[in-house]
């Protein structure tokens, strides 16, 4: 921002912000500096403006966040994909119309898995501007771990991959055609379509400033460069040690790639102006070159998981690498009648996680009408999920790892069911069924104003707080089976990001006495209940 003061014509400057909150904050700061003419936009907004300027369809642009998921539900697209889906099922030893109930159940779940996998591939394919070849497609799915090592090592993996490749090609063509005809787009389209359609923005700039460049995907950088004139100057700011968005299409090479593409001169900045001395000491164990600028000593305290609800107070920030510990902590806060603030997307994810334990008809059953009340429901759920969890575990080769997985998944499920049962009896007068219980839970975790904030580390990036709590700190960096080198690097980066959110006090929460919840996909992630 200081560089902008030296530019004669502020109107020739474009500042590319990473997200809306940063865009609003930067705009406010430029306004305070008297630099109102500087354009500040998110990269998605910039992509949208390109599409809008080139829109000749007669239709306004409409945002359909789940465009491809809704597209996959259409019978005409399912018909186009049917042959490829049946081939994938056959390769995996399943028949879609099997009469055996267990095999039919497994086949249906594999179809759900295929659809989810195609959605995941589609987002990353567009974000990374992957070339339309089977070789590049294979490199994409392996890099992002869309298939695990066991699946990749199968002798017929290349044959299966071919059907995924052809299926995705059909889906992408239909998606692009839908956008071309109606201008219905999703967020990734804002970055992908201007490049795919070779469109240009209505105006370009002499100076392009890019924030958080370590987390840009290829499509995001492509949008930023479209706004630069041929002789424009680019100033990109980023920290490779804060690269944490690989799952969205960026990767740990983003910073270096931009440096190479732009032939940039690197100007190091290793001074941290946010954190006190004791926090810097911890950060130095992760990256040795960081230097603190504050004179304050700060406070670093280790506490137990069950102490958090007693120590945390309104305005505090609690962050976690995984969602499972957040769910368990939420249970503790609700048990203590304390409302907390969680990002609306994470609220939706938590409620869906609890919903997905049950079949859809079970959510609205009047629990008091069951023979043994909630116990009837609980027994049925535990029995059903015991089979599913055991089936999921079959893909784990090591017997010890398999045993740990089964025990931890069952323990986590039992904790969720026990919490819901407890709340049922506490709220029985107003909550006769699970739907009503979950609505109450949602209200407890959707507080506003000066509440305790709970977030994943990913969503806490860019935030800072006087008091920060890190859940299961001694488990960071998070490790799991089949982790790729770039994922290991990003896990270390996540630990660094977590530590450096604290302005004054940092609380390191020791691991809850629960075996590690596996943060990896499985055949039965989504169930057709």
PDB file of C-alpha atoms in Angstrom, residues 146-426:
ATOM      1  CA  UNK A 146      -8.247 -37.713  -5.833  1.00  0.00           C
ATOM      2  CA  UNK A 147      -7.386 -41.421  -5.988  1.00  0.00           C
ATOM      3  CA  UNK A 148      -5.474 -43.074  -3.142  1.00  0.00           C
ATOM      4  CA  UNK A 149      -2.304 -45.099  -3.584  1.00  0.00           C
ATOM      5  CA  UNK A 150      -4.131 -48.423  -3.432  1.00  0.00           C
ATOM      6  CA  UNK A 151      -6.437 -47.362  -6.270  1.00  0.00           C
ATOM      7  CA  UNK A 152      -3.540 -45.992  -8.341  1.00  0.00           C
ATOM      8  CA  UNK A 153      -1.567 -49.220  -7.950  1.00  0.00           C
ATOM      9  CA  UNK A 154      -4.401 -51.377  -9.322  1.00  0.00           C
ATOM     10  CA  UNK A 155      -3.524 -53.011 -12.640  1.00  0.00           C
ATOM     11  CA  UNK A 156      -6.646 -51.590 -14.323  1.00  0.00           C
ATOM     12  CA  UNK A 157      -6.273 -48.032 -12.946  1.00  0.00           C
ATOM     13  CA  UNK A 158      -5.438 -46.528 -16.352  1.00  0.00           C
ATOM     14  CA  UNK A 159      -8.529 -48.163 -17.819  1.00  0.00           C
ATOM     15  CA  UNK A 160     -10.714 -46.776 -14.998  1.00  0.00           C
ATOM     16  CA  UNK A 161      -9.094 -43.357 -15.351  1.00  0.00           C
ATOM     17  CA  UNK A 162      -9.998 -43.300 -19.046  1.00  0.00           C
ATOM     18  CA  UNK A 163     -13.696 -43.539 -18.155  1.00  0.00           C
ATOM     19  CA  UNK A 164     -13.324 -40.720 -15.617  1.00  0.00           C
ATOM     20  CA  UNK A 165     -11.550 -38.653 -18.275  1.00  0.00           C
ATOM     21  CA  UNK A 166     -14.330 -39.212 -20.817  1.00  0.00           C
ATOM     22  CA  UNK A 167     -17.032 -38.591 -18.190  1.00  0.00           C
ATOM     23  CA  UNK A 168     -15.446 -35.331 -17.132  1.00  0.00           C
ATOM     24  CA  UNK A 169     -15.136 -34.199 -20.729  1.00  0.00           C
ATOM     25  CA  UNK A 170     -18.900 -34.668 -21.174  1.00  0.00           C
ATOM     26  CA  UNK A 171     -19.669 -32.805 -17.944  1.00  0.00           C
ATOM     27  CA  UNK A 172     -17.347 -29.903 -18.788  1.00  0.00           C
ATOM     28  CA  UNK A 173     -18.782 -29.542 -22.307  1.00  0.00           C
ATOM     29  CA  UNK A 174     -22.327 -29.424 -20.927  1.00  0.00           C
ATOM     30  CA  UNK A 175     -21.295 -26.935 -18.247  1.00  0.00           C
ATOM     31  CA  UNK A 176     -19.547 -24.624 -20.703  1.00  0.00           C
ATOM     32  CA  UNK A 177     -22.490 -24.836 -23.113  1.00  0.00           C
ATOM     33  CA  UNK A 178     -24.927 -23.950 -20.320  1.00  0.00           C
ATOM     34  CA  UNK A 179     -22.850 -20.870 -19.457  1.00  0.00           C
ATOM     35  CA  UNK A 180     -22.503 -19.839 -23.111  1.00  0.00           C
ATOM     36  CA  UNK A 181     -26.265 -19.975 -23.620  1.00  0.00           C
ATOM     37  CA  UNK A 182     -27.587 -18.646 -20.298  1.00  0.00           C
ATOM     38  CA  UNK A 183     -24.587 -17.059 -18.501  1.00  0.00           C
ATOM     39  CA  UNK A 184     -25.239 -19.283 -15.482  1.00  0.00           C
ATOM     40  CA  UNK A 185     -21.841 -19.620 -13.797  1.00  0.00           C
ATOM     41  CA  UNK A 186     -20.246 -20.781 -10.556  1.00  0.00           C
ATOM     42  CA  UNK A 187     -17.302 -19.190  -8.741  1.00  0.00           C
ATOM     43  CA  UNK A 188     -14.629 -21.189 -10.584  1.00  0.00           C
ATOM     44  CA  UNK A 189     -16.223 -20.192 -13.919  1.00  0.00           C
ATOM     45  CA  UNK A 190     -15.428 -16.559 -13.074  1.00  0.00           C
ATOM     46  CA  UNK A 191     -11.746 -17.468 -13.310  1.00  0.00           C
ATOM     47  CA  UNK A 192     -11.878 -20.223 -15.922  1.00  0.00           C
ATOM     48  CA  UNK A 193     -14.275 -18.994 -18.614  1.00  0.00           C
ATOM     49  CA  UNK A 194     -12.529 -15.674 -19.443  1.00  0.00           C
ATOM     50  CA  UNK A 195      -9.392 -17.718 -20.152  1.00  0.00           C
ATOM     51  CA  UNK A 196     -11.227 -20.538 -21.937  1.00  0.00           C
ATOM     52  CA  UNK A 197     -13.127 -18.066 -24.118  1.00  0.00           C
ATOM     53  CA  UNK A 198     -10.071 -15.833 -24.615  1.00  0.00           C
ATOM     54  CA  UNK A 199     -11.864 -12.712 -23.387  1.00  0.00           C
ATOM     55  CA  UNK A 200     -10.314  -9.387 -22.399  1.00  0.00           C
ATOM     56  CA  UNK A 201     -11.378  -6.798 -19.793  1.00  0.00           C
ATOM     57  CA  UNK A 202     -12.842  -3.436 -20.866  1.00  0.00           C
ATOM     58  CA  UNK A 203      -9.976  -1.508 -19.251  1.00  0.00           C
ATOM     59  CA  UNK A 204      -6.370  -2.269 -18.312  1.00  0.00           C
ATOM     60  CA  UNK A 205      -3.911  -0.825 -15.808  1.00  0.00           C
ATOM     61  CA  UNK A 206      -0.315   0.390 -15.656  1.00  0.00           C
ATOM     62  CA  UNK A 207       0.259  -1.160 -12.225  1.00  0.00           C
ATOM     63  CA  UNK A 208      -1.170  -4.441 -10.904  1.00  0.00           C
ATOM     64  CA  UNK A 209      -0.722  -5.253  -7.214  1.00  0.00           C
ATOM     65  CA  UNK A 210      -1.395  -8.899  -6.253  1.00  0.00           C
ATOM     66  CA  UNK A 211      -1.926  -9.882  -2.615  1.00  0.00           C
ATOM     67  CA  UNK A 212      -1.409 -13.388  -1.139  1.00  0.00           C
ATOM     68  CA  UNK A 213       0.261 -14.569  -4.335  1.00  0.00           C
ATOM     69  CA  UNK A 214       1.455 -17.781  -2.657  1.00  0.00           C
ATOM     70  CA  UNK A 215      -2.126 -19.056  -2.763  1.00  0.00           C
ATOM     71  CA  UNK A 216      -3.081 -18.221  -6.345  1.00  0.00           C
ATOM     72  CA  UNK A 217      -4.176 -20.918  -8.751  1.00  0.00           C
ATOM     73  CA  UNK A 218      -3.121 -20.650 -12.396  1.00  0.00           C
ATOM     74  CA  UNK A 219      -6.570 -19.373 -13.347  1.00  0.00           C
ATOM     75  CA  UNK A 220      -6.450 -16.633 -10.684  1.00  0.00           C
ATOM     76  CA  UNK A 221      -3.066 -15.413 -11.893  1.00  0.00           C
ATOM     77  CA  UNK A 222      -4.299 -15.526 -15.492  1.00  0.00           C
ATOM     78  CA  UNK A 223      -7.190 -13.195 -14.574  1.00  0.00           C
ATOM     79  CA  UNK A 224      -4.842 -10.753 -12.811  1.00  0.00           C
ATOM     80  CA  UNK A 225      -2.489 -10.548 -15.799  1.00  0.00           C
ATOM     81  CA  UNK A 226      -5.366  -9.894 -18.233  1.00  0.00           C
ATOM     82  CA  UNK A 227      -5.795  -6.522 -16.528  1.00  0.00           C
ATOM     83  CA  UNK A 228      -2.215  -5.409 -17.111  1.00  0.00           C
ATOM     84  CA  UNK A 229      -1.147  -3.386 -20.112  1.00  0.00           C
ATOM     85  CA  UNK A 230       1.758  -4.733 -22.165  1.00  0.00           C
ATOM     86  CA  UNK A 231       4.225  -2.509 -20.310  1.00  0.00           C
ATOM     87  CA  UNK A 232       2.528  -2.756 -16.910  1.00  0.00           C
ATOM     88  CA  UNK A 233       4.435  -3.293 -13.672  1.00  0.00           C
ATOM     89  CA  UNK A 234       3.395  -6.105 -11.315  1.00  0.00           C
ATOM     90  CA  UNK A 235       3.983  -6.065  -7.577  1.00  0.00           C
ATOM     91  CA  UNK A 236       3.086  -9.427  -6.012  1.00  0.00           C
ATOM     92  CA  UNK A 237       3.199  -9.913  -2.251  1.00  0.00           C
ATOM     93  CA  UNK A 238       3.150 -13.317  -0.607  1.00  0.00           C
ATOM     94  CA  UNK A 239       4.703 -15.682   1.886  1.00  0.00           C
ATOM     95  CA  UNK A 240       5.490 -19.217   0.669  1.00  0.00           C
ATOM     96  CA  UNK A 241       5.296 -20.349   4.300  1.00  0.00           C
ATOM     97  CA  UNK A 242       1.616 -19.369   4.342  1.00  0.00           C
ATOM     98  CA  UNK A 243       0.675 -21.378   1.258  1.00  0.00           C
ATOM     99  CA  UNK A 244      -2.279 -23.435   2.550  1.00  0.00           C
ATOM    100  CA  UNK A 245      -4.874 -23.546  -0.235  1.00  0.00           C
ATOM    101  CA  UNK A 246      -3.557 -26.451  -2.296  1.00  0.00           C
ATOM    102  CA  UNK A 247      -6.934 -28.196  -2.070  1.00  0.00           C
ATOM    103  CA  UNK A 248      -8.539 -25.375  -4.096  1.00  0.00           C
ATOM    104  CA  UNK A 249      -6.134 -25.575  -7.036  1.00  0.00           C
ATOM    105  CA  UNK A 250      -3.154 -23.572  -5.792  1.00  0.00           C
ATOM    106  CA  UNK A 251       0.031 -25.312  -4.718  1.00  0.00           C
ATOM    107  CA  UNK A 252       3.272 -24.653  -2.841  1.00  0.00           C
ATOM    108  CA  UNK A 253       4.985 -23.663  -6.118  1.00  0.00           C
ATOM    109  CA  UNK A 254       2.614 -20.730  -6.688  1.00  0.00           C
ATOM    110  CA  UNK A 255       4.966 -18.078  -5.284  1.00  0.00           C
ATOM    111  CA  UNK A 256       7.966 -19.358  -7.249  1.00  0.00           C
ATOM    112  CA  UNK A 257       5.899 -19.826 -10.407  1.00  0.00           C
ATOM    113  CA  UNK A 258       4.734 -16.210 -10.367  1.00  0.00           C
ATOM    114  CA  UNK A 259       8.264 -15.048  -9.669  1.00  0.00           C
ATOM    115  CA  UNK A 260       9.553 -17.033 -12.673  1.00  0.00           C
ATOM    116  CA  UNK A 261       6.717 -16.035 -15.032  1.00  0.00           C
ATOM    117  CA  UNK A 262       7.084 -12.325 -14.272  1.00  0.00           C
ATOM    118  CA  UNK A 263      10.908 -12.439 -14.052  1.00  0.00           C
ATOM    119  CA  UNK A 264      10.458 -10.623 -10.763  1.00  0.00           C
ATOM    120  CA  UNK A 265      13.074  -9.321  -8.380  1.00  0.00           C
ATOM    121  CA  UNK A 266      12.476 -10.738  -4.906  1.00  0.00           C
ATOM    122  CA  UNK A 267      12.471  -8.330  -1.944  1.00  0.00           C
ATOM    123  CA  UNK A 268      12.535 -10.345   1.320  1.00  0.00           C
ATOM    124  CA  UNK A 269      10.441  -9.286   4.312  1.00  0.00           C
ATOM    125  CA  UNK A 270      10.822 -11.530   7.360  1.00  0.00           C
ATOM    126  CA  UNK A 271       9.720  -9.078  10.061  1.00  0.00           C
ATOM    127  CA  UNK A 272       6.483  -9.949  11.882  1.00  0.00           C
ATOM    128  CA  UNK A 273       4.685  -6.837  13.184  1.00  0.00           C
ATOM    129  CA  UNK A 274       1.790  -8.771  14.734  1.00  0.00           C
ATOM    130  CA  UNK A 275       3.076 -11.247  17.304  1.00  0.00           C
ATOM    131  CA  UNK A 276       4.753 -10.740  20.703  1.00  0.00           C
ATOM    132  CA  UNK A 277       8.136 -12.259  21.575  1.00  0.00           C
ATOM    133  CA  UNK A 278       6.963 -15.556  23.081  1.00  0.00           C
ATOM    134  CA  UNK A 279       4.781 -16.283  20.071  1.00  0.00           C
ATOM    135  CA  UNK A 280       7.703 -15.452  17.758  1.00  0.00           C
ATOM    136  CA  UNK A 281       9.812 -18.009  19.646  1.00  0.00           C
ATOM    137  CA  UNK A 282       7.307 -20.724  18.714  1.00  0.00           C
ATOM    138  CA  UNK A 283       7.076 -19.461  15.126  1.00  0.00           C
ATOM    139  CA  UNK A 284      10.885 -19.699  14.872  1.00  0.00           C
ATOM    140  CA  UNK A 285      10.680 -23.458  15.441  1.00  0.00           C
ATOM    141  CA  UNK A 286       8.701 -23.635  12.187  1.00  0.00           C
ATOM    142  CA  UNK A 287      10.595 -21.029  10.147  1.00  0.00           C
ATOM    143  CA  UNK A 288      13.968 -19.803  11.393  1.00  0.00           C
ATOM    144  CA  UNK A 289      14.126 -16.518   9.486  1.00  0.00           C
ATOM    145  CA  UNK A 290      11.167 -14.781  11.133  1.00  0.00           C
ATOM    146  CA  UNK A 291      12.001 -11.701  13.244  1.00  0.00           C
ATOM    147  CA  UNK A 292       9.662 -10.092  15.752  1.00  0.00           C
ATOM    148  CA  UNK A 293       9.102  -6.341  15.904  1.00  0.00           C
ATOM    149  CA  UNK A 294       7.163  -6.062  19.182  1.00  0.00           C
ATOM    150  CA  UNK A 295       8.676  -5.379  22.591  1.00  0.00           C
ATOM    151  CA  UNK A 296       5.808  -7.126  24.383  1.00  0.00           C
ATOM    152  CA  UNK A 297       6.652 -10.540  25.794  1.00  0.00           C
ATOM    153  CA  UNK A 298       3.166 -11.899  25.291  1.00  0.00           C
ATOM    154  CA  UNK A 299       1.730 -14.996  26.995  1.00  0.00           C
ATOM    155  CA  UNK A 300       1.810 -18.606  25.827  1.00  0.00           C
ATOM    156  CA  UNK A 301      -0.135 -21.148  27.893  1.00  0.00           C
ATOM    157  CA  UNK A 302      -0.783 -24.877  27.479  1.00  0.00           C
ATOM    158  CA  UNK A 303      -4.251 -26.024  28.569  1.00  0.00           C
ATOM    159  CA  UNK A 304      -6.410 -29.132  28.423  1.00  0.00           C
ATOM    160  CA  UNK A 305      -9.290 -29.513  25.967  1.00  0.00           C
ATOM    161  CA  UNK A 306     -11.901 -29.580  28.730  1.00  0.00           C
ATOM    162  CA  UNK A 307     -10.586 -26.287  30.163  1.00  0.00           C
ATOM    163  CA  UNK A 308     -11.418 -24.265  27.054  1.00  0.00           C
ATOM    164  CA  UNK A 309     -15.050 -23.523  27.967  1.00  0.00           C
ATOM    165  CA  UNK A 310     -13.903 -22.171  31.356  1.00  0.00           C
ATOM    166  CA  UNK A 311     -11.093 -19.967  30.015  1.00  0.00           C
ATOM    167  CA  UNK A 312     -12.439 -18.684  26.680  1.00  0.00           C
ATOM    168  CA  UNK A 313     -14.348 -15.409  26.756  1.00  0.00           C
ATOM    169  CA  UNK A 314     -16.277 -13.281  24.243  1.00  0.00           C
ATOM    170  CA  UNK A 315     -14.044 -11.971  21.464  1.00  0.00           C
ATOM    171  CA  UNK A 316     -11.585 -14.892  21.631  1.00  0.00           C
ATOM    172  CA  UNK A 317     -10.627 -16.879  18.519  1.00  0.00           C
ATOM    173  CA  UNK A 318     -10.427 -20.688  18.665  1.00  0.00           C
ATOM    174  CA  UNK A 319      -8.965 -22.473  15.639  1.00  0.00           C
ATOM    175  CA  UNK A 320      -8.548 -26.101  14.607  1.00  0.00           C
ATOM    176  CA  UNK A 321      -6.970 -28.023  11.734  1.00  0.00           C
ATOM    177  CA  UNK A 322      -9.851 -30.517  11.585  1.00  0.00           C
ATOM    178  CA  UNK A 323     -13.596 -30.177  11.979  1.00  0.00           C
ATOM    179  CA  UNK A 324     -14.054 -33.157  14.340  1.00  0.00           C
ATOM    180  CA  UNK A 325     -12.452 -31.405  17.354  1.00  0.00           C
ATOM    181  CA  UNK A 326     -14.557 -28.314  16.590  1.00  0.00           C
ATOM    182  CA  UNK A 327     -17.701 -30.457  16.748  1.00  0.00           C
ATOM    183  CA  UNK A 328     -16.669 -31.915  20.123  1.00  0.00           C
ATOM    184  CA  UNK A 329     -15.818 -28.441  21.464  1.00  0.00           C
ATOM    185  CA  UNK A 330     -19.177 -27.121  20.255  1.00  0.00           C
ATOM    186  CA  UNK A 331     -20.828 -29.890  22.304  1.00  0.00           C
ATOM    187  CA  UNK A 332     -18.957 -28.647  25.399  1.00  0.00           C
ATOM    188  CA  UNK A 333     -20.027 -25.039  24.827  1.00  0.00           C
ATOM    189  CA  UNK A 334     -23.665 -26.027  24.297  1.00  0.00           C
ATOM    190  CA  UNK A 335     -23.563 -28.188  27.453  1.00  0.00           C
ATOM    191  CA  UNK A 336     -22.430 -25.035  29.292  1.00  0.00           C
ATOM    192  CA  UNK A 337     -25.192 -22.977  27.634  1.00  0.00           C
ATOM    193  CA  UNK A 338     -22.636 -20.798  25.802  1.00  0.00           C
ATOM    194  CA  UNK A 339     -23.371 -19.577  22.281  1.00  0.00           C
ATOM    195  CA  UNK A 340     -20.471 -19.261  19.818  1.00  0.00           C
ATOM    196  CA  UNK A 341     -19.882 -17.771  16.388  1.00  0.00           C
ATOM    197  CA  UNK A 342     -18.853 -20.063  13.532  1.00  0.00           C
ATOM    198  CA  UNK A 343     -18.591 -19.163   9.842  1.00  0.00           C
ATOM    199  CA  UNK A 344     -21.917 -19.831   8.109  1.00  0.00           C
ATOM    200  CA  UNK A 345     -20.357 -22.383   5.742  1.00  0.00           C
ATOM    201  CA  UNK A 346     -18.863 -24.296   8.669  1.00  0.00           C
ATOM    202  CA  UNK A 347     -22.206 -24.138  10.478  1.00  0.00           C
ATOM    203  CA  UNK A 348     -23.783 -25.757   7.435  1.00  0.00           C
ATOM    204  CA  UNK A 349     -21.037 -28.415   7.343  1.00  0.00           C
ATOM    205  CA  UNK A 350     -21.438 -29.260  11.037  1.00  0.00           C
ATOM    206  CA  UNK A 351     -25.222 -29.535  10.813  1.00  0.00           C
ATOM    207  CA  UNK A 352     -24.956 -31.662   7.660  1.00  0.00           C
ATOM    208  CA  UNK A 353     -22.410 -33.914   9.374  1.00  0.00           C
ATOM    209  CA  UNK A 354     -24.895 -34.545  12.191  1.00  0.00           C
ATOM    210  CA  UNK A 355     -27.803 -34.928   9.746  1.00  0.00           C
ATOM    211  CA  UNK A 356     -25.956 -37.474   7.639  1.00  0.00           C
ATOM    212  CA  UNK A 357     -25.765 -39.880  10.556  1.00  0.00           C
ATOM    213  CA  UNK A 358     -29.460 -40.586   9.999  1.00  0.00           C
ATOM    214  CA  UNK A 359     -31.768 -41.614   7.200  1.00  0.00           C
ATOM    215  CA  UNK A 360     -33.979 -38.767   6.014  1.00  0.00           C
ATOM    216  CA  UNK A 361     -37.146 -40.301   7.530  1.00  0.00           C
ATOM    217  CA  UNK A 362     -35.442 -40.677  10.932  1.00  0.00           C
ATOM    218  CA  UNK A 363     -34.925 -36.922  11.238  1.00  0.00           C
ATOM    219  CA  UNK A 364     -38.663 -36.270  11.661  1.00  0.00           C
ATOM    220  CA  UNK A 365     -39.712 -39.270  13.745  1.00  0.00           C
ATOM    221  CA  UNK A 366     -41.388 -38.256  17.016  1.00  0.00           C
ATOM    222  CA  UNK A 367     -38.810 -39.880  19.264  1.00  0.00           C
ATOM    223  CA  UNK A 368     -41.229 -40.468  22.162  1.00  0.00           C
ATOM    224  CA  UNK A 369     -43.282 -42.818  19.932  1.00  0.00           C
ATOM    225  CA  UNK A 370     -40.384 -45.288  19.615  1.00  0.00           C
ATOM    226  CA  UNK A 371     -40.513 -48.351  21.932  1.00  0.00           C
ATOM    227  CA  UNK A 372     -37.414 -47.340  23.909  1.00  0.00           C
ATOM    228  CA  UNK A 373     -37.314 -43.690  22.893  1.00  0.00           C
ATOM    229  CA  UNK A 374     -33.930 -42.390  21.758  1.00  0.00           C
ATOM    230  CA  UNK A 375     -32.257 -45.689  22.708  1.00  0.00           C
ATOM    231  CA  UNK A 376     -34.152 -47.434  19.887  1.00  0.00           C
ATOM    232  CA  UNK A 377     -32.814 -44.954  17.364  1.00  0.00           C
ATOM    233  CA  UNK A 378     -29.310 -45.040  18.799  1.00  0.00           C
ATOM    234  CA  UNK A 379     -29.047 -48.837  18.623  1.00  0.00           C
ATOM    235  CA  UNK A 380     -30.213 -48.901  15.009  1.00  0.00           C
ATOM    236  CA  UNK A 381     -27.762 -46.159  13.962  1.00  0.00           C
ATOM    237  CA  UNK A 382     -24.795 -47.806  15.709  1.00  0.00           C
ATOM    238  CA  UNK A 383     -25.532 -51.177  14.100  1.00  0.00           C
ATOM    239  CA  UNK A 384     -25.904 -49.646  10.647  1.00  0.00           C
ATOM    240  CA  UNK A 385     -22.761 -47.582  10.867  1.00  0.00           C
ATOM    241  CA  UNK A 386     -20.708 -50.425  12.340  1.00  0.00           C
ATOM    242  CA  UNK A 387     -21.015 -52.216   8.999  1.00  0.00           C
ATOM    243  CA  UNK A 388     -20.232 -49.032   7.009  1.00  0.00           C
ATOM    244  CA  UNK A 389     -17.151 -48.160   9.105  1.00  0.00           C
ATOM    245  CA  UNK A 390     -15.829 -51.725   8.873  1.00  0.00           C
ATOM    246  CA  UNK A 391     -16.366 -51.687   5.093  1.00  0.00           C
ATOM    247  CA  UNK A 392     -14.512 -48.371   4.804  1.00  0.00           C
ATOM    248  CA  UNK A 393     -11.602 -49.810   6.772  1.00  0.00           C
ATOM    249  CA  UNK A 394     -11.013 -52.596   4.249  1.00  0.00           C
ATOM    250  CA  UNK A 395      -8.943 -50.254   2.079  1.00  0.00           C
ATOM    251  CA  UNK A 396      -6.396 -49.789   4.918  1.00  0.00           C
ATOM    252  CA  UNK A 397      -3.656 -52.391   4.453  1.00  0.00           C
ATOM    253  CA  UNK A 398      -1.953 -52.146   7.852  1.00  0.00           C
ATOM    254  CA  UNK A 399      -3.994 -54.067  10.451  1.00  0.00           C
ATOM    255  CA  UNK A 400      -3.026 -51.731  13.306  1.00  0.00           C
ATOM    256  CA  UNK A 401      -4.013 -48.655  11.320  1.00  0.00           C
ATOM    257  CA  UNK A 402      -7.252 -50.382  10.343  1.00  0.00           C
ATOM    258  CA  UNK A 403      -8.059 -51.134  13.990  1.00  0.00           C
ATOM    259  CA  UNK A 404      -7.313 -47.530  15.063  1.00  0.00           C
ATOM    260  CA  UNK A 405      -9.501 -46.195  12.251  1.00  0.00           C
ATOM    261  CA  UNK A 406     -12.466 -48.383  13.234  1.00  0.00           C
ATOM    262  CA  UNK A 407     -12.159 -47.557  16.938  1.00  0.00           C
ATOM    263  CA  UNK A 408     -11.786 -43.806  16.390  1.00  0.00           C
ATOM    264  CA  UNK A 409     -14.694 -43.610  13.935  1.00  0.00           C
ATOM    265  CA  UNK A 410     -16.967 -45.588  16.229  1.00  0.00           C
ATOM    266  CA  UNK A 411     -15.925 -43.493  19.246  1.00  0.00           C
ATOM    267  CA  UNK A 412     -16.627 -40.252  17.363  1.00  0.00           C
ATOM    268  CA  UNK A 413     -20.029 -41.533  16.219  1.00  0.00           C
ATOM    269  CA  UNK A 414     -20.953 -42.554  19.770  1.00  0.00           C
ATOM    270  CA  UNK A 415     -19.977 -39.104  21.098  1.00  0.00           C
ATOM    271  CA  UNK A 416     -22.236 -37.417  18.537  1.00  0.00           C
ATOM    272  CA  UNK A 417     -25.159 -39.707  19.294  1.00  0.00           C
ATOM    273  CA  UNK A 418     -24.708 -39.349  23.061  1.00  0.00           C
ATOM    274  CA  UNK A 419     -24.699 -35.563  22.740  1.00  0.00           C
ATOM    275  CA  UNK A 420     -27.892 -35.568  20.662  1.00  0.00           C
ATOM    276  CA  UNK A 421     -29.546 -37.959  23.112  1.00  0.00           C
ATOM    277  CA  UNK A 422     -28.587 -35.722  26.042  1.00  0.00           C
ATOM    278  CA  UNK A 423     -29.982 -32.638  24.284  1.00  0.00           C
ATOM    279  CA  UNK A 424     -33.187 -34.493  23.415  1.00  0.00           C
ATOM    280  CA  UNK A 425     -33.924 -35.080  27.096  1.00  0.00           C
ATOM    281  CA  UNK A 426     -32.914 -31.517  28.018  1.00  0.00           C
TER     282      UNK A 426
END
